[in-house]
Amino acid sequence: AIKMYQTVHQFDEAIVVAESRSHPKSQEMRDEYLRHLLETRQEEKAAELKEKENDYERAIDLYLKGGLPAKAANVIKSHNMTNNSHLVERVATALASSGLHDRAGEFYEMMDQLQRALDSYLKGNAYRQAVELARRHFGSQVVSLQEQWGDYLVSSKQVDMAINHYIEANCSTKAIEAALNSRQWLKAAQLVEYLDADKRKAYFKRIAQHFEESEQLEEAEKFYKLAGSPQLAVKMYTENNQWEKAHQLAITFMTEREVAMLYISQAERMIGLGKLKEAERLFLAVKEPDLAINMYKKQRKYDSMVRLVAQYRKELLKETHLFLAQHLESEGNLREAEHHYCEAGEWLSAVNMYRSNNMWDEAIRVAKIYGGVNASKRVAYAWALALGGEAGAKLLTKLGLIDPAIDYAMESGAFDHAFELARSSLQSKLPDIHLKHALYLEDEEKYPEAEDEFINAQKPREAIDMYVHQQDWVNAMRVAETYDPSAVADVYVYEARACADQKRYARAEELFLAASKPELALTMYKEAQMWSEALELTTQHLPHKLGEVNMAYQAAQASRGTGGTKTDFLANGRMWENSKQWSNAVDAYLNARKDVLPPDELEEIWECAVRVARTECRVRYPEVVMEVTRRLRDVRRHETAAEILREAQQIEAAVDCAMDGECWDKARELAQGQGMLQERVQKAYESYLMSRNNTAGLMEMGHTDAALDVYAKNRDWEKLWAQADKSEVGQDVLAKYAAIRVKQLLSDGVNAGLDDAVVTLQTYGAPEHEEYYEMYANLTKAILGRSQEQENEVDQSETLGMLRNIFMRLTTNIRLSYGQCDPVLEQLLMACHYMNVFRTCTAEFRKSKNPDIGTLANKTAITLLRYNSVIPVDKCFYLAGMSCKEQNEVNLAFVLLNRYVDWTEAIDEGDSSGIDNSDFASASNVPFTEVLPGQHYLSDEDLREEAREWVLSVCMDDNVNQTLPDEGGAQGTIYAGLYMCDLQTCIVTGFPIAPRDELRMNKVVANKKDWNLLVSKTKKCPWTEEKESPQW
């Protein structure tokens, strides 16, 4: 048996038999068989043999050697050999090398080499195992693995299976693409819903296109709208002839212009496809009938074109028919052209068309249908003219049209042909032809020829009328005398009336008399209101009418108000009253005018008008009262006018009227018992007295203030002060008029007037009310702003001291009354005070040459710099600079005069914007101002030049410090006044006072040394101006 199996090469069966029988060579046989298998490269068989022998490691080696790592792996799994890591590693590596990455991944996973396992799964596209492994050990990679799984499925054409994996990976876009590619349209739509609005549109559009292709139009519409492309849905409906849906959708989602553009483009596409009806519907849907009309015109579909024009462009229907008719005529399609001409109501054009083509029978037919028999006769006449001569006459005779032909010839102006036809066939018509010819020639302004024809027609009267119409009186008279003598008088009358129209009345009278018509001449003169000529004519030619004309003359003058006596006007008015025509009676009385009658008579007549209106014509009563009172005012009858207004219950107007006429007693009488009116009259009378400068009258009334106002207005100040003294008016009143006087003097702009203003305030008092603060500021600025030359013209020191004292009293009184004083007044007071101290010290220094006094002048001059809003800035810097220069304070003098030079240049240029304030930026007590002085302090240019040259000379001296020290370095020096500090300010110099040097006197604080120095010289307190002694 063993031999048998060996013979058929079933060695394994032979070995089984040998081993079952315990054959001594069974092991040898097995070894031999194994060797044979290995020599013949049957490693798989050899491995199976070893596996059966339970030699698993050898079996695994053989499987691996035979390139069967999977079977090797099965051996390890079947026999639980995972603890042999080396062996497992070899198998896993072999599996990976053989492309069995999923199996390799399992082995790596058994070896707890998870990353390698994951990598192997991915290499083998074993995404299920990879995802499961990631869920257990690599949670952060699950999402990306799901995306890779989906990508793999798409690449493997398993698109529908990839959708869920993309969803798991949050890859909406890929999921949607997968759904679209796998034609799962509803699934794709659901996924698109979760995208951003901007990203949805493209996908919804693709879905819509699918439903459109599958003819699911409603679904397509839905997704087109979601895609933000409703116009594509509209286009879809129009391509599928669903017009109502298309239009309903278009007007819902698109602007009118967008709808129009879409429909027009669709219509043009339809035209290209030859679908004109569909194109028309599109054009009409967007209210573009003109485009549809033009389409049919281009396509030569004229019936459709006319149909649309008639429906949408009725005003162009005639024009359209004419265009088509002319076009068809040019193409030779005369029958169609005739149709359109006639539809346009231009059948004559159709007739002319046939005539031009020598189709007379057709022309007559058209004329007869549309124009009637007379029109057809005219065409026949034209045919006869075209034939000419005898042939034409025969044609008309044949047609029985001689009489109408003659009429037509006359209407057409062809009179030669009319005469020819009449002479040959109808001579009874000749007079009528002559008359028509005459009228024709008259219209052509061929008057001699027209005259001949009128005579030929036995109508001389018409020839006369022709010349009368042309005002050709000579020819008119010639024809009348020659052919119709009865018309001569009429010619005279016509010419006379023409002369009257030209206001040639004398010639007209001659002609009327020549025509034996004096009554017409009289009518002419009466209508022209030429009463003297009318009376003369009546006396000579119509004496029986003289009384009548004279009465008419008088009545005319009265009725017009241009003449007549009082009796005429009264009679005319009473005549209307007797006939109870009350309104005419009023008008008749009102016709009386002031240039005709004297005021007394006018007053009587106009009162009649008021009487009639008041008693009989109430509707006109207000109007008549207004008019009569106006007229009475014009003739200075104000009292009468006021009385009429009182009767009309217009008391206030009556009072006004009386006051207008200066009838003050009447005004008081009318206002009696009316408190407000009485007050008005009283005030008006007072104003009247003031306007007349009647101070005596005002004083009589007890209106002292009003009388004083008159004096003030007239600048009669001596009388004002005398009257005020006499009337013992109060101090407040005196102060008020003092302020008025000051304002007048300020407005005069006279230098000396400023001193008078100060004296006035000093004498009569300064009012405390804040409305005068601006006046005080203007006065102070004017006095402190004087130039050096102006100061020399007056006693500046006395005026300045007086003004300082005025402000001293004023501020003191205000503090007593109100508890505090306005800062504006405080500033004005201190500016005047320090300027007063400066002038006092300067005068004393120049007299005594005492350097200590000179130092006081220096300090006060520097203090004045802080008041450059009141004192002109160039003056401040000049005074301070020159004072320092005199005291040999060269450094400070240079800085101050250098700034003075800058300001003089700015004044000359009229622009302060170029002033550089950097030198004084730290000088906190010297405010920077851009206010440009109105004039130079030094009007003498030589003096300004002298200061400029000194500055230039010092500028070159290196020993001179050309800048200010800082605030710390300024303390205790002449520079200290330039900087603000917390110390008390000296009332003498304005400089800060060290506590040890303080002296309190008369409610002010001063530097003891400076106070004593000044008081020892002046013997009075610099603040109170009262007698004082030094306080050692």
mmCIF file of C-alpha atoms in Angstrom, residues 185-376:
data_model
loop_
_atom_site.group_PDB
_atom_site.id
_atom_site.type_symbol
_atom_site.label_atom_id
_atom_site.label_comp_id
_atom_site.label_asym_id
_atom_site.label_seq_id
_atom_site.Cartn_x
_atom_site.Cartn_y
_atom_site.Cartn_z
ATOM 1 C CA TRP A 185 -31.123 64.384 -5.282
ATOM 2 C CA LEU A 186 -33.371 64.733 -2.257
ATOM 3 C CA LYS A 187 -30.593 63.494 -0.011
ATOM 4 C CA ALA A 188 -28.318 66.128 -1.543
ATOM 5 C CA ALA A 189 -30.963 68.822 -0.987
ATOM 6 C CA GLN A 190 -31.232 67.857 2.688
ATOM 7 C CA LEU A 191 -27.472 68.137 3.062
ATOM 8 C CA VAL A 192 -27.300 71.475 1.250
ATOM 9 C CA GLU A 193 -29.704 72.959 3.795
ATOM 10 C CA TYR A 194 -26.925 72.867 6.368
ATOM 11 C CA LEU A 195 -24.460 74.896 4.264
ATOM 12 C CA ASP A 196 -23.900 78.648 4.490
ATOM 13 C CA ALA A 197 -26.219 80.694 2.334
ATOM 14 C CA ASP A 198 -23.493 81.602 -0.161
ATOM 15 C CA LYS A 199 -22.463 77.965 -0.675
ATOM 16 C CA ARG A 200 -25.970 76.594 -1.078
ATOM 17 C CA LYS A 201 -26.814 78.334 -4.313
ATOM 18 C CA ALA A 202 -24.534 76.397 -6.674
ATOM 19 C CA TYR A 203 -25.804 73.036 -5.360
ATOM 20 C CA PHE A 204 -29.444 74.045 -5.427
ATOM 21 C CA LYS A 205 -28.872 75.159 -9.011
ATOM 22 C CA ARG A 206 -27.496 71.733 -9.991
ATOM 23 C CA ILE A 207 -30.420 70.010 -8.266
ATOM 24 C CA ALA A 208 -32.822 72.345 -10.069
ATOM 25 C CA GLN A 209 -31.191 71.554 -13.419
ATOM 26 C CA HIS A 210 -31.698 67.837 -12.757
ATOM 27 C CA PHE A 211 -35.402 68.299 -12.036
ATOM 28 C CA GLU A 212 -35.701 70.530 -15.112
ATOM 29 C CA GLU A 213 -34.097 67.844 -17.284
ATOM 30 C CA SER A 214 -36.444 65.272 -15.799
ATOM 31 C CA GLU A 215 -39.378 67.650 -16.485
ATOM 32 C CA GLN A 216 -40.273 67.958 -12.804
ATOM 33 C CA LEU A 217 -40.734 71.692 -13.282
ATOM 34 C CA GLU A 218 -42.294 72.576 -9.946
ATOM 35 C CA GLU A 219 -39.448 70.875 -8.097
ATOM 36 C CA ALA A 220 -36.998 72.634 -10.395
ATOM 37 C CA GLU A 221 -38.661 75.986 -9.657
ATOM 38 C CA LYS A 222 -38.371 75.356 -5.934
ATOM 39 C CA PHE A 223 -34.635 74.709 -6.156
ATOM 40 C CA TYR A 224 -33.985 77.549 -8.623
ATOM 41 C CA LYS A 225 -35.540 79.911 -6.097
ATOM 42 C CA LEU A 226 -33.442 78.431 -3.314
ATOM 43 C CA ALA A 227 -30.414 78.959 -5.566
ATOM 44 C CA GLY A 228 -31.270 82.629 -5.846
ATOM 45 C CA SER A 229 -31.812 82.211 -9.599
ATOM 46 C CA PRO A 230 -35.546 82.663 -10.142
ATOM 47 C CA GLN A 231 -34.768 83.978 -13.623
ATOM 48 C CA LEU A 232 -33.648 80.476 -14.609
ATOM 49 C CA ALA A 233 -36.980 79.139 -13.420
ATOM 50 C CA VAL A 234 -38.711 81.805 -15.479
ATOM 51 C CA LYS A 235 -36.622 80.822 -18.480
ATOM 52 C CA MET A 236 -37.493 77.159 -17.862
ATOM 53 C CA TYR A 237 -41.229 77.905 -17.798
ATOM 54 C CA THR A 238 -41.043 80.020 -20.950
ATOM 55 C CA GLU A 239 -39.143 77.251 -22.785
ATOM 56 C CA ASN A 240 -41.898 74.876 -21.748
ATOM 57 C CA ASN A 241 -44.660 77.335 -22.814
ATOM 58 C CA GLN A 242 -45.964 77.739 -19.274
ATOM 59 C CA TRP A 243 -46.335 81.511 -19.598
ATOM 60 C CA GLU A 244 -48.570 82.238 -16.625
ATOM 61 C CA LYS A 245 -46.261 80.487 -14.199
ATOM 62 C CA ALA A 246 -43.277 82.214 -15.762
ATOM 63 C CA HIS A 247 -44.773 85.668 -15.379
ATOM 64 C CA GLN A 248 -46.138 85.082 -11.884
ATOM 65 C CA LEU A 249 -42.694 83.925 -10.759
ATOM 66 C CA ALA A 250 -40.836 86.736 -12.536
ATOM 67 C CA ILE A 251 -42.812 89.581 -10.954
ATOM 68 C CA THR A 252 -42.420 87.998 -7.510
ATOM 69 C CA PHE A 253 -38.650 87.667 -7.389
ATOM 70 C CA MET A 254 -37.227 90.158 -9.903
ATOM 71 C CA THR A 255 -37.284 93.888 -10.460
ATOM 72 C CA GLU A 256 -39.313 95.155 -13.348
ATOM 73 C CA ARG A 257 -36.145 95.906 -15.300
ATOM 74 C CA GLU A 258 -34.697 92.431 -14.646
ATOM 75 C CA VAL A 259 -37.946 90.791 -15.747
ATOM 76 C CA ALA A 260 -37.925 92.888 -18.887
ATOM 77 C CA MET A 261 -34.321 92.013 -19.761
ATOM 78 C CA LEU A 262 -34.954 88.306 -19.168
ATOM 79 C CA TYR A 263 -38.131 88.215 -21.257
ATOM 80 C CA ILE A 264 -36.559 90.236 -24.046
ATOM 81 C CA SER A 265 -33.574 87.883 -24.284
ATOM 82 C CA GLN A 266 -35.965 84.907 -24.284
ATOM 83 C CA ALA A 267 -38.072 86.542 -26.938
ATOM 84 C CA GLU A 268 -35.034 87.115 -29.151
ATOM 85 C CA ARG A 269 -34.188 83.448 -28.801
ATOM 86 C CA MET A 270 -37.732 82.543 -29.833
ATOM 87 C CA ILE A 271 -37.406 84.806 -32.858
ATOM 88 C CA GLY A 272 -34.274 82.920 -33.825
ATOM 89 C CA LEU A 273 -36.275 79.696 -33.594
ATOM 90 C CA GLY A 274 -39.058 81.183 -35.707
ATOM 91 C CA LYS A 275 -41.544 81.127 -32.829
ATOM 92 C CA LEU A 276 -42.944 84.611 -33.370
ATOM 93 C CA LYS A 277 -46.164 84.083 -31.411
ATOM 94 C CA GLU A 278 -44.195 82.998 -28.355
ATOM 95 C CA ALA A 279 -41.840 85.947 -28.797
ATOM 96 C CA GLU A 280 -44.837 88.290 -28.995
ATOM 97 C CA ARG A 281 -46.241 86.911 -25.766
ATOM 98 C CA LEU A 282 -42.900 87.486 -24.048
ATOM 99 C CA PHE A 283 -42.641 91.085 -25.308
ATOM 100 C CA LEU A 284 -46.202 91.860 -24.260
ATOM 101 C CA ALA A 285 -45.741 90.260 -20.857
ATOM 102 C CA VAL A 286 -43.118 92.899 -20.027
ATOM 103 C CA LYS A 287 -45.089 95.729 -21.650
ATOM 104 C CA GLU A 288 -42.804 96.076 -24.648
ATOM 105 C CA PRO A 289 -45.305 96.092 -27.509
ATOM 106 C CA ASP A 290 -42.932 98.235 -29.585
ATOM 107 C CA LEU A 291 -40.412 95.395 -29.697
ATOM 108 C CA ALA A 292 -43.120 92.977 -30.811
ATOM 109 C CA ILE A 293 -44.277 95.462 -33.458
ATOM 110 C CA ASN A 294 -40.717 95.893 -34.704
ATOM 111 C CA MET A 295 -40.289 92.116 -34.782
ATOM 112 C CA TYR A 296 -43.313 91.694 -37.064
ATOM 113 C CA LYS A 297 -42.092 94.598 -39.181
ATOM 114 C CA LYS A 298 -38.720 92.920 -39.728
ATOM 115 C CA GLN A 299 -40.457 89.606 -40.429
ATOM 116 C CA ARG A 300 -42.851 91.359 -42.888
ATOM 117 C CA LYS A 301 -45.855 90.105 -40.906
ATOM 118 C CA TYR A 302 -47.760 93.330 -41.508
ATOM 119 C CA ASP A 303 -51.177 92.129 -40.359
ATOM 120 C CA SER A 304 -49.793 91.175 -36.964
ATOM 121 C CA MET A 305 -47.848 94.402 -36.860
ATOM 122 C CA VAL A 306 -50.982 96.495 -37.500
ATOM 123 C CA ARG A 307 -52.940 94.432 -34.974
ATOM 124 C CA LEU A 308 -50.452 95.285 -32.226
ATOM 125 C CA VAL A 309 -50.214 98.951 -33.218
ATOM 126 C CA ALA A 310 -54.019 99.229 -33.125
ATOM 127 C CA GLN A 311 -54.066 97.624 -29.679
ATOM 128 C CA TYR A 312 -51.092 99.308 -28.007
ATOM 129 C CA ARG A 313 -50.108 102.361 -30.093
ATOM 130 C CA LYS A 314 -53.362 103.763 -31.400
ATOM 131 C CA GLU A 315 -51.826 107.190 -31.822
ATOM 132 C CA LEU A 316 -49.345 105.676 -34.318
ATOM 133 C CA LEU A 317 -51.877 103.579 -36.225
ATOM 134 C CA LYS A 318 -52.316 106.091 -39.037
ATOM 135 C CA GLU A 319 -48.585 106.633 -39.320
ATOM 136 C CA THR A 320 -48.051 102.867 -39.443
ATOM 137 C CA HIS A 321 -50.616 102.378 -42.206
ATOM 138 C CA LEU A 322 -48.985 105.204 -44.171
ATOM 139 C CA PHE A 323 -45.533 103.709 -43.748
ATOM 140 C CA LEU A 324 -46.721 100.295 -44.877
ATOM 141 C CA ALA A 325 -48.647 101.803 -47.765
ATOM 142 C CA GLN A 326 -45.616 103.738 -48.982
ATOM 143 C CA HIS A 327 -43.395 100.701 -48.549
ATOM 144 C CA LEU A 328 -45.789 98.422 -50.444
ATOM 145 C CA GLU A 329 -46.238 101.056 -53.128
ATOM 146 C CA SER A 330 -42.479 101.217 -53.605
ATOM 147 C CA GLU A 331 -42.500 97.425 -54.036
ATOM 148 C CA GLY A 332 -45.290 97.651 -56.584
ATOM 149 C CA ASN A 333 -47.885 95.937 -54.396
ATOM 150 C CA LEU A 334 -50.522 98.572 -55.174
ATOM 151 C CA ARG A 335 -53.606 96.704 -53.991
ATOM 152 C CA GLU A 336 -52.108 96.163 -50.509
ATOM 153 C CA ALA A 337 -50.821 99.730 -50.510
ATOM 154 C CA GLU A 338 -54.359 100.945 -51.302
ATOM 155 C CA HIS A 339 -55.671 99.003 -48.313
ATOM 156 C CA HIS A 340 -53.233 100.677 -45.912
ATOM 157 C CA TYR A 341 -53.724 104.154 -47.415
ATOM 158 C CA CYS A 342 -57.453 103.843 -46.932
ATOM 159 C CA GLU A 343 -57.087 102.421 -43.421
ATOM 160 C CA ALA A 344 -55.013 105.491 -42.610
ATOM 161 C CA GLY A 345 -57.798 107.735 -43.950
ATOM 162 C CA GLU A 346 -55.487 108.856 -46.745
ATOM 163 C CA TRP A 347 -57.518 107.585 -49.645
ATOM 164 C CA LEU A 348 -56.344 110.593 -51.691
ATOM 165 C CA SER A 349 -52.846 109.127 -51.520
ATOM 166 C CA ALA A 350 -54.242 105.870 -52.919
ATOM 167 C CA VAL A 351 -55.919 107.874 -55.702
ATOM 168 C CA ASN A 352 -52.659 109.674 -56.466
ATOM 169 C CA MET A 353 -50.830 106.343 -56.451
ATOM 170 C CA TYR A 354 -53.144 104.961 -59.110
ATOM 171 C CA ARG A 355 -52.963 108.247 -61.054
ATOM 172 C CA SER A 356 -49.177 108.183 -61.058
ATOM 173 C CA ASN A 357 -49.358 104.635 -62.402
ATOM 174 C CA ASN A 358 -51.927 105.739 -65.056
ATOM 175 C CA MET A 359 -54.581 103.504 -63.492
ATOM 176 C CA TRP A 360 -57.406 106.068 -63.718
ATOM 177 C CA ASP A 361 -60.275 103.617 -63.428
ATOM 178 C CA GLU A 362 -58.831 102.385 -60.098
ATOM 179 C CA ALA A 363 -58.315 105.979 -58.971
ATOM 180 C CA ILE A 364 -61.963 106.856 -59.758
ATOM 181 C CA ARG A 365 -63.123 103.709 -57.964
ATOM 182 C CA VAL A 366 -61.220 104.583 -54.760
ATOM 183 C CA ALA A 367 -62.336 108.234 -54.890
ATOM 184 C CA LYS A 368 -65.973 107.237 -55.320
ATOM 185 C CA ILE A 369 -65.867 104.695 -52.444
ATOM 186 C CA TYR A 370 -64.158 106.955 -49.911
ATOM 187 C CA GLY A 371 -64.800 110.482 -51.165
ATOM 188 C CA GLY A 372 -68.175 110.197 -52.765
ATOM 189 C CA VAL A 373 -69.424 111.260 -56.170
ATOM 190 C CA ASN A 374 -67.817 114.735 -56.049
ATOM 191 C CA ALA A 375 -64.415 113.249 -55.359
ATOM 192 C CA SER A 376 -64.766 110.825 -58.261
#
